[in-house]
Coordinates of C-alpha atoms in Angstrom, one line a residue:
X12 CA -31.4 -2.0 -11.6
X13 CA -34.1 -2.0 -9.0
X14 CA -35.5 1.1 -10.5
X15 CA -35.6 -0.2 -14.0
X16 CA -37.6 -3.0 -12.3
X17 CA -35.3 -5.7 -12.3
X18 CA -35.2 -8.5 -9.7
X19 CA -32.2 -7.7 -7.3
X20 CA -33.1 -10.4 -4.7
X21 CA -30.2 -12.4 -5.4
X22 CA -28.2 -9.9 -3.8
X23 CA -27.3 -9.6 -0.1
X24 CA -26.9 -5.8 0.4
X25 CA -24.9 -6.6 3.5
X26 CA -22.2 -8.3 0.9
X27 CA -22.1 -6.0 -1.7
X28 CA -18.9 -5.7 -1.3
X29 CA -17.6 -8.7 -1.6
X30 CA -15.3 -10.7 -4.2
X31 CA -17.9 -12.9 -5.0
X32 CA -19.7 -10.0 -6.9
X33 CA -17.2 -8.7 -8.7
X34 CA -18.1 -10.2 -11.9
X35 CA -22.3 -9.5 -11.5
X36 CA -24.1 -7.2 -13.5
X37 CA -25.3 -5.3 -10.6
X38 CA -21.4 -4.7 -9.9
X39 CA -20.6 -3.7 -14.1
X40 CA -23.7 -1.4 -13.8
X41 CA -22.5 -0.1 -10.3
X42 CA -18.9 0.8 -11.3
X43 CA -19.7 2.2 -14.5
X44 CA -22.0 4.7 -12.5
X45 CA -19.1 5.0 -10.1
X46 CA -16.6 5.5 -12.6
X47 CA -19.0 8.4 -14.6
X48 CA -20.0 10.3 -11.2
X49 CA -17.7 13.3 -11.5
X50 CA -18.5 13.8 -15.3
X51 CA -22.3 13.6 -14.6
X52 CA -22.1 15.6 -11.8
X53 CA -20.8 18.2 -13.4
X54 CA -23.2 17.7 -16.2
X55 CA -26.4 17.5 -14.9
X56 CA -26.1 19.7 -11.3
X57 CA -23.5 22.2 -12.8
X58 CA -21.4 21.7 -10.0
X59 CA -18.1 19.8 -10.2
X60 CA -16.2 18.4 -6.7
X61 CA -13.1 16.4 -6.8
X62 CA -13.7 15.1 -3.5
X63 CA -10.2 14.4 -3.7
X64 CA -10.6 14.3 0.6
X65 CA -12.4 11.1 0.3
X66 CA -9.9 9.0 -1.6
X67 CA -7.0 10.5 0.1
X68 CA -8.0 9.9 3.6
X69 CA -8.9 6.3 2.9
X70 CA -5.6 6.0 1.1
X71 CA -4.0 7.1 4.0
X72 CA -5.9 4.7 6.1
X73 CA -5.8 1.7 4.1
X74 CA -1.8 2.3 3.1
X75 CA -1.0 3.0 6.8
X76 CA -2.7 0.1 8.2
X77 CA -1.3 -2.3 5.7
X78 CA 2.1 -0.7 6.4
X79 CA 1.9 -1.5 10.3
X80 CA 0.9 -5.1 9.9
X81 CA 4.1 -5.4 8.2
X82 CA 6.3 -3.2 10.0
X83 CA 5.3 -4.1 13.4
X84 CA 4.8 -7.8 12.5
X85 CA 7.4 -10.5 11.2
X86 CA 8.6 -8.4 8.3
X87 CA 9.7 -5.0 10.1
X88 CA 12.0 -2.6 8.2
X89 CA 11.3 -4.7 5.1
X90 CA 7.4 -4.2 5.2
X91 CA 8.1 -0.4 4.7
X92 CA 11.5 -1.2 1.8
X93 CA 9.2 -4.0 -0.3
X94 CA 5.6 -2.6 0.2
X95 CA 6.4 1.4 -0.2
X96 CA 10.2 2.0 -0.5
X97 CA 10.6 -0.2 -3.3
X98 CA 7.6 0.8 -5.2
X99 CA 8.3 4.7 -4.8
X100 CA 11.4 4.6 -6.5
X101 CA 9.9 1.9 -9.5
X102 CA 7.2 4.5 -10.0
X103 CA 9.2 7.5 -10.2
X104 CA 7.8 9.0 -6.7
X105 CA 9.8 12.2 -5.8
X106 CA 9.2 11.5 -2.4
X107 CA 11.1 9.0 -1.8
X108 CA 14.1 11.8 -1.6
X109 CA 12.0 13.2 1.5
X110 CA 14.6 15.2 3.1
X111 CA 13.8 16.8 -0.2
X112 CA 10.5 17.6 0.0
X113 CA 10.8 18.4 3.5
X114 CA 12.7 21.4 2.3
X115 CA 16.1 19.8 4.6
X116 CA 17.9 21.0 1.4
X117 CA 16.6 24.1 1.5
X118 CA 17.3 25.0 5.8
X119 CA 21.0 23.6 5.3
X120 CA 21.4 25.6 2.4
X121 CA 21.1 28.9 5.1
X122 CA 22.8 27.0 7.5
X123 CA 26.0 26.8 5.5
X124 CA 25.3 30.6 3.9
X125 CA 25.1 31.6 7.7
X126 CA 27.6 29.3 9.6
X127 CA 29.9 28.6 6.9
X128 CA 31.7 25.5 7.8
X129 CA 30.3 25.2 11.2
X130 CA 26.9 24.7 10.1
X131 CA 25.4 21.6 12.0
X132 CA 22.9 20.4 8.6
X133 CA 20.5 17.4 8.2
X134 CA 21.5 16.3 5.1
X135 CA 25.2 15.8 4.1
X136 CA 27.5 12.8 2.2
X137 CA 25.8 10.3 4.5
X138 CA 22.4 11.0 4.6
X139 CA 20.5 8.3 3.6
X140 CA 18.5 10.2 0.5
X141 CA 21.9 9.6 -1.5
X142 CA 21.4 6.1 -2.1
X143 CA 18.9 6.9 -4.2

């Protein structure tokens, strides 16, 4: 906007990220260029990045945070069921059978080919993946 000589005093750049300018033009403008940057990267340098580290690290931040002030705070076990467990399984996530996509499947499977019936395995009728 600046650039196209616009007057952006109105803005504090120290709360550009805040609610209150969600609904400015300087904030359409912004997360339309945001929302483009991949495609016009790749157009106009040749290049093209996921930077697919970026989001997933502050995924992984935000989710984890929000997870302990649940977990360790009043709700406990039912931060983690209502604000992940619960949504997993609503969404279709195949990780929510993560003894499964730990490959515990797979290391009884040798277990029992090896040991037979004496195979000590993680998984079994009450492992706590069958519930779902």
């Amino acid at each position: 906007m600046k650039a196209a000589g616009k007057d952006v005093s109105a803005y504090d750049r120290a709360q550009l990220m805040s609610v209150e300018y969600d609904e400015t033009e300087l904030a359409t403008l912004a997360d339309e260029k945001i929302r483009t940057f991949q495609a016009d990267a790749s157009r106009e340098a040749g290049i093209f990045h996921h930077l697919i580290t970026l989001p997933t690290y502050h995924t992984a931040a935000l989710s984890t945070d929000n997870l302990a002030k649940e977990y360790f705070g009043d709700q406990g076990m039912l931060g983690y069921v209502a604000g992940v467990q619960r949504k997993e399984i609503r969404q279709g996530i195949a990780c929510v059978k993560h003894q499964n996509m730990s490959g515990s499947d797979i290391g009884d499977d040798h277990k029992e080919y090896f040991s037979g019936e004496a195979a000590l395995k993680a998984a079994g009728k009450d492992n706590t993946m069958n519930q779902f």
